[in-house]
mmCIF file of C-alpha atoms in Angstrom:
data_model
loop_
_atom_site.group_PDB
_atom_site.id
_atom_site.type_symbol
_atom_site.label_atom_id
_atom_site.label_comp_id
_atom_site.label_asym_id
_atom_site.label_seq_id
_atom_site.Cartn_x
_atom_site.Cartn_y
_atom_site.Cartn_z
ATOM 1 C CA UNK A 1 86.530 65.730 120.472
ATOM 2 C CA UNK A 2 84.782 68.764 121.850
ATOM 3 C CA UNK A 3 86.329 72.218 121.615
ATOM 4 C CA UNK A 4 84.054 73.543 124.376
ATOM 5 C CA UNK A 5 85.843 73.117 127.721
ATOM 6 C CA UNK A 6 87.690 75.546 130.015
ATOM 7 C CA UNK A 7 85.745 78.699 129.325
ATOM 8 C CA UNK A 8 87.545 81.995 129.991
ATOM 9 C CA UNK A 9 84.910 84.554 129.012
ATOM 10 C CA UNK A 10 81.404 84.468 127.630
ATOM 11 C CA UNK A 11 79.234 86.876 125.671
ATOM 12 C CA UNK A 12 76.011 85.598 124.166
ATOM 13 C CA UNK A 13 76.591 81.936 123.283
ATOM 14 C CA UNK A 14 80.253 82.301 122.324
ATOM 15 C CA UNK A 15 83.053 81.351 124.730
ATOM 16 C CA UNK A 16 86.711 82.272 124.234
ATOM 17 C CA UNK A 17 89.515 80.094 125.508
ATOM 18 C CA UNK A 18 93.051 79.016 124.709
ATOM 19 C CA UNK A 19 93.560 76.256 122.174
ATOM 20 C CA UNK A 20 95.006 73.287 124.020
ATOM 21 C CA UNK A 21 96.719 69.996 123.282
ATOM 22 C CA UNK A 22 93.524 67.936 123.011
ATOM 23 C CA UNK A 23 92.003 70.231 120.374
ATOM 24 C CA UNK A 24 91.965 69.300 116.704
ATOM 25 C CA UNK A 25 94.541 71.077 114.552
ATOM 26 C CA UNK A 26 92.742 69.620 111.539
ATOM 27 C CA UNK A 27 89.442 71.222 112.612
ATOM 28 C CA UNK A 28 91.204 74.558 113.123
ATOM 29 C CA UNK A 29 92.854 74.273 109.689
ATOM 30 C CA UNK A 30 89.496 73.611 108.022
ATOM 31 C CA UNK A 31 88.021 76.690 109.747
ATOM 32 C CA UNK A 32 90.905 78.764 108.361
ATOM 33 C CA UNK A 33 90.301 77.376 104.862
ATOM 34 C CA UNK A 34 86.585 78.233 105.045
ATOM 35 C CA UNK A 35 87.207 81.705 106.479
ATOM 36 C CA UNK A 36 89.741 82.628 103.789
ATOM 37 C CA UNK A 37 88.040 80.887 100.824
ATOM 38 C CA UNK A 38 86.418 84.115 99.563
ATOM 39 C CA UNK A 39 89.829 85.775 99.375
ATOM 40 C CA UNK A 40 91.287 82.820 97.475
ATOM 41 C CA UNK A 41 88.324 82.898 95.075
ATOM 42 C CA UNK A 42 89.040 86.609 94.505
ATOM 43 C CA UNK A 43 92.627 85.728 93.584
ATOM 44 C CA UNK A 44 94.263 86.666 96.906
ATOM 45 C CA UNK A 45 95.904 83.485 98.125
ATOM 46 C CA UNK A 46 96.250 84.038 101.867
ATOM 47 C CA UNK A 47 98.430 81.323 103.417
ATOM 48 C CA UNK A 48 95.552 80.426 105.753
ATOM 49 C CA UNK A 49 93.446 79.511 102.693
ATOM 50 C CA UNK A 50 95.650 76.540 101.846
ATOM 51 C CA UNK A 51 97.990 75.770 104.762
ATOM 52 C CA UNK A 52 98.307 72.161 105.906
ATOM 53 C CA UNK A 53 97.572 70.967 109.463
ATOM 54 C CA UNK A 54 101.365 70.772 109.923
ATOM 55 C CA UNK A 55 101.632 74.440 108.911
ATOM 56 C CA UNK A 56 98.844 75.291 111.357
ATOM 57 C CA UNK A 57 100.624 73.442 114.169
ATOM 58 C CA UNK A 58 103.855 75.328 113.372
ATOM 59 C CA UNK A 59 102.057 78.698 113.357
ATOM 60 C CA UNK A 60 100.366 77.825 116.667
ATOM 61 C CA UNK A 61 103.776 77.162 118.219
ATOM 62 C CA UNK A 62 104.738 80.812 117.620
ATOM 63 C CA UNK A 63 102.124 82.336 119.924
ATOM 64 C CA UNK A 64 98.954 81.950 121.970
ATOM 65 C CA UNK A 65 96.072 80.555 119.962
ATOM 66 C CA UNK A 66 92.609 81.533 121.144
ATOM 67 C CA UNK A 67 89.415 79.926 119.889
ATOM 68 C CA UNK A 68 85.790 81.013 119.893
ATOM 69 C CA UNK A 69 83.335 78.213 120.646
ATOM 70 C CA UNK A 70 79.567 78.294 120.221
ATOM 71 C CA UNK A 71 77.520 75.242 121.256
ATOM 72 C CA UNK A 72 80.697 73.096 121.135
ATOM 73 C CA UNK A 73 81.445 74.251 117.564
ATOM 74 C CA UNK A 74 84.604 76.111 116.610
ATOM 75 C CA UNK A 75 83.470 79.449 115.128
ATOM 76 C CA UNK A 76 86.560 81.662 115.302
ATOM 77 C CA UNK A 77 90.231 81.913 116.151
ATOM 78 C CA UNK A 78 93.195 84.240 116.481
ATOM 79 C CA UNK A 79 96.839 83.646 117.398
ATOM 80 C CA UNK A 80 98.823 86.353 119.198
ATOM 81 C CA UNK A 81 102.440 86.979 120.112
ATOM 82 C CA UNK A 82 104.145 89.809 121.972
ATOM 83 C CA UNK A 83 106.719 90.967 121.455
ATOM 84 C CA UNK A 84 106.689 89.334 118.050
ATOM 85 C CA UNK A 85 109.854 88.489 116.108
ATOM 86 C CA UNK A 86 109.699 89.777 112.550
ATOM 87 C CA UNK A 87 112.012 89.263 109.579
ATOM 88 C CA UNK A 88 114.780 91.800 108.979
ATOM 89 C CA UNK A 89 113.359 94.842 107.236
ATOM 90 C CA UNK A 90 109.746 94.215 108.234
ATOM 91 C CA UNK A 91 108.301 97.666 109.040
ATOM 92 C CA UNK A 92 107.054 97.282 112.603
ATOM 93 C CA UNK A 93 107.620 99.315 115.768
ATOM 94 C CA UNK A 94 110.287 97.829 118.021
ATOM 95 C CA UNK A 95 108.784 95.369 120.493
ATOM 96 C CA UNK A 96 105.392 95.314 118.786
ATOM 97 C CA UNK A 97 103.089 92.379 119.205
ATOM 98 C CA UNK A 98 101.210 90.792 116.354
ATOM 99 C CA UNK A 99 98.378 88.423 115.578
ATOM 100 C CA UNK A 100 97.599 86.108 112.716
ATOM 101 C CA UNK A 101 95.089 83.464 111.691
ATOM 102 C CA UNK A 102 92.245 85.782 112.687
ATOM 103 C CA UNK A 103 89.321 83.830 111.285
ATOM 104 C CA UNK A 104 85.553 83.736 111.679
ATOM 105 C CA UNK A 105 83.282 80.946 110.470
ATOM 106 C CA UNK A 106 81.544 82.366 107.354
ATOM 107 C CA UNK A 107 78.091 81.812 108.903
ATOM 108 C CA UNK A 108 79.164 84.110 111.785
ATOM 109 C CA UNK A 109 80.090 87.090 109.578
ATOM 110 C CA UNK A 110 78.326 90.263 110.634
ATOM 111 C CA UNK A 111 77.770 88.966 114.173
ATOM 112 C CA UNK A 112 80.545 91.060 115.745
ATOM 113 C CA UNK A 113 82.687 87.997 116.397
ATOM 114 C CA UNK A 114 85.587 89.386 114.341
ATOM 115 C CA UNK A 115 85.565 92.569 116.436
ATOM 116 C CA UNK A 116 85.529 90.524 119.624
ATOM 117 C CA UNK A 117 88.468 88.402 118.414
ATOM 118 C CA UNK A 118 90.372 91.564 117.494
ATOM 119 C CA UNK A 119 89.627 93.027 120.950
ATOM 120 C CA UNK A 120 90.904 89.805 122.500
ATOM 121 C CA UNK A 121 94.087 89.899 120.389
ATOM 122 C CA UNK A 122 94.805 93.508 121.314
ATOM 123 C CA UNK A 123 94.170 92.926 125.015
ATOM 124 C CA UNK A 124 96.434 89.852 125.061
ATOM 125 C CA UNK A 125 99.202 91.720 123.231
ATOM 126 C CA UNK A 126 98.992 94.525 125.794
ATOM 127 C CA UNK A 127 98.927 92.003 128.673
ATOM 128 C CA UNK A 128 102.044 90.360 127.233
ATOM 129 C CA UNK A 129 103.838 93.706 127.441
ATOM 130 C CA UNK A 130 103.675 95.292 123.987
ATOM 131 C CA UNK A 131 102.294 98.780 123.559
ATOM 132 C CA UNK A 132 101.981 98.458 119.778
ATOM 133 C CA UNK A 133 100.544 95.859 117.435
ATOM 134 C CA UNK A 134 101.640 95.372 113.817
ATOM 135 C CA UNK A 135 99.910 93.128 111.308
ATOM 136 C CA UNK A 136 99.723 92.794 107.556
ATOM 137 C CA UNK A 137 97.108 91.862 105.014
ATOM 138 C CA UNK A 138 96.742 91.909 101.268
ATOM 139 C CA UNK A 139 96.900 95.461 99.958
ATOM 140 C CA UNK A 140 94.169 94.400 97.495
ATOM 141 C CA UNK A 141 91.812 93.248 100.277
ATOM 142 C CA UNK A 142 90.057 96.608 100.416
ATOM 143 C CA UNK A 143 87.392 95.337 102.830
ATOM 144 C CA UNK A 144 89.969 94.092 105.363
ATOM 145 C CA UNK A 145 92.163 97.162 105.068
ATOM 146 C CA UNK A 146 89.115 99.415 105.611
ATOM 147 C CA UNK A 147 88.066 97.303 108.620
ATOM 148 C CA UNK A 148 91.476 97.758 110.240
ATOM 149 C CA UNK A 149 91.492 101.493 109.427
ATOM 150 C CA UNK A 150 88.135 101.823 111.211
ATOM 151 C CA UNK A 151 89.769 100.118 114.195
ATOM 152 C CA UNK A 152 92.507 102.845 114.290
ATOM 153 C CA UNK A 153 95.229 100.865 112.503
ATOM 154 C CA UNK A 154 97.491 102.959 110.311
ATOM 155 C CA UNK A 155 99.469 101.846 107.261
ATOM 156 C CA UNK A 156 103.203 102.008 108.007
ATOM 157 C CA UNK A 157 104.767 100.115 105.108
ATOM 158 C CA UNK A 158 104.567 97.181 102.747
ATOM 159 C CA UNK A 159 105.839 93.619 102.765
ATOM 160 C CA UNK A 160 105.908 90.623 100.446
ATOM 161 C CA UNK A 161 105.686 87.124 101.963
ATOM 162 C CA UNK A 162 106.960 84.177 99.943
ATOM 163 C CA UNK A 163 103.856 82.086 100.744
ATOM 164 C CA UNK A 164 101.293 84.488 99.239
ATOM 165 C CA UNK A 165 100.647 85.905 95.762
ATOM 166 C CA UNK A 166 100.182 89.554 96.753
ATOM 167 C CA UNK A 167 101.856 92.577 98.277
ATOM 168 C CA UNK A 168 100.856 93.208 101.875
ATOM 169 C CA UNK A 169 100.157 96.486 103.583
ATOM 170 C CA UNK A 170 101.618 96.565 107.090
ATOM 171 C CA UNK A 171 99.296 98.216 109.589
ATOM 172 C CA UNK A 172 100.087 99.242 113.142
ATOM 173 C CA UNK A 173 98.216 100.513 116.143
ATOM 174 C CA UNK A 174 99.402 102.136 119.344
ATOM 175 C CA UNK A 175 97.435 100.281 121.984
ATOM 176 C CA UNK A 176 97.711 103.243 124.349
ATOM 177 C CA UNK A 177 96.619 105.897 121.840
ATOM 178 C CA UNK A 178 97.565 106.937 118.330
ATOM 179 C CA UNK A 179 100.615 105.653 116.508
ATOM 180 C CA UNK A 180 103.081 108.048 114.961
ATOM 181 C CA UNK A 181 104.108 106.917 111.490
ATOM 182 C CA UNK A 182 107.492 105.239 111.460
#
């Protein structure tokens, strides 16, 4: 099964397109495991580091999954939703969009692919009608938190998911400008 059909945009050798029914959920799950393995080895057990293909399928059903393909190989992914339903008490601006399962094949790190996937997520969230995006990551993942801060995300609260072993920092960004703290 090839992941390389129905191209929507191209830069260099990487194409971005929607994940579709014929794609392999198992292949996507293995990419997530590889992308989050370093975090798990550091003691931060992101759900994406161990989720089952059934979990992946469920998470895909909650939004638009986009994949990055290079030479028919899956090299990245992100799933977006806007507006995104959050649990009661989750500190997010009303009507904010979100993304999850942002993952880059480890061999692609440093190539700019993560930035391009984040740009794609933000543009899709805006196109779906949300002016803000809210996400969360491990508060102990200093590298990820710093990456989001450089991309103009601001910490707005904390959250604890039952499927992880860490406290999360919730970060938000006003897609039209700067976000006032809420």
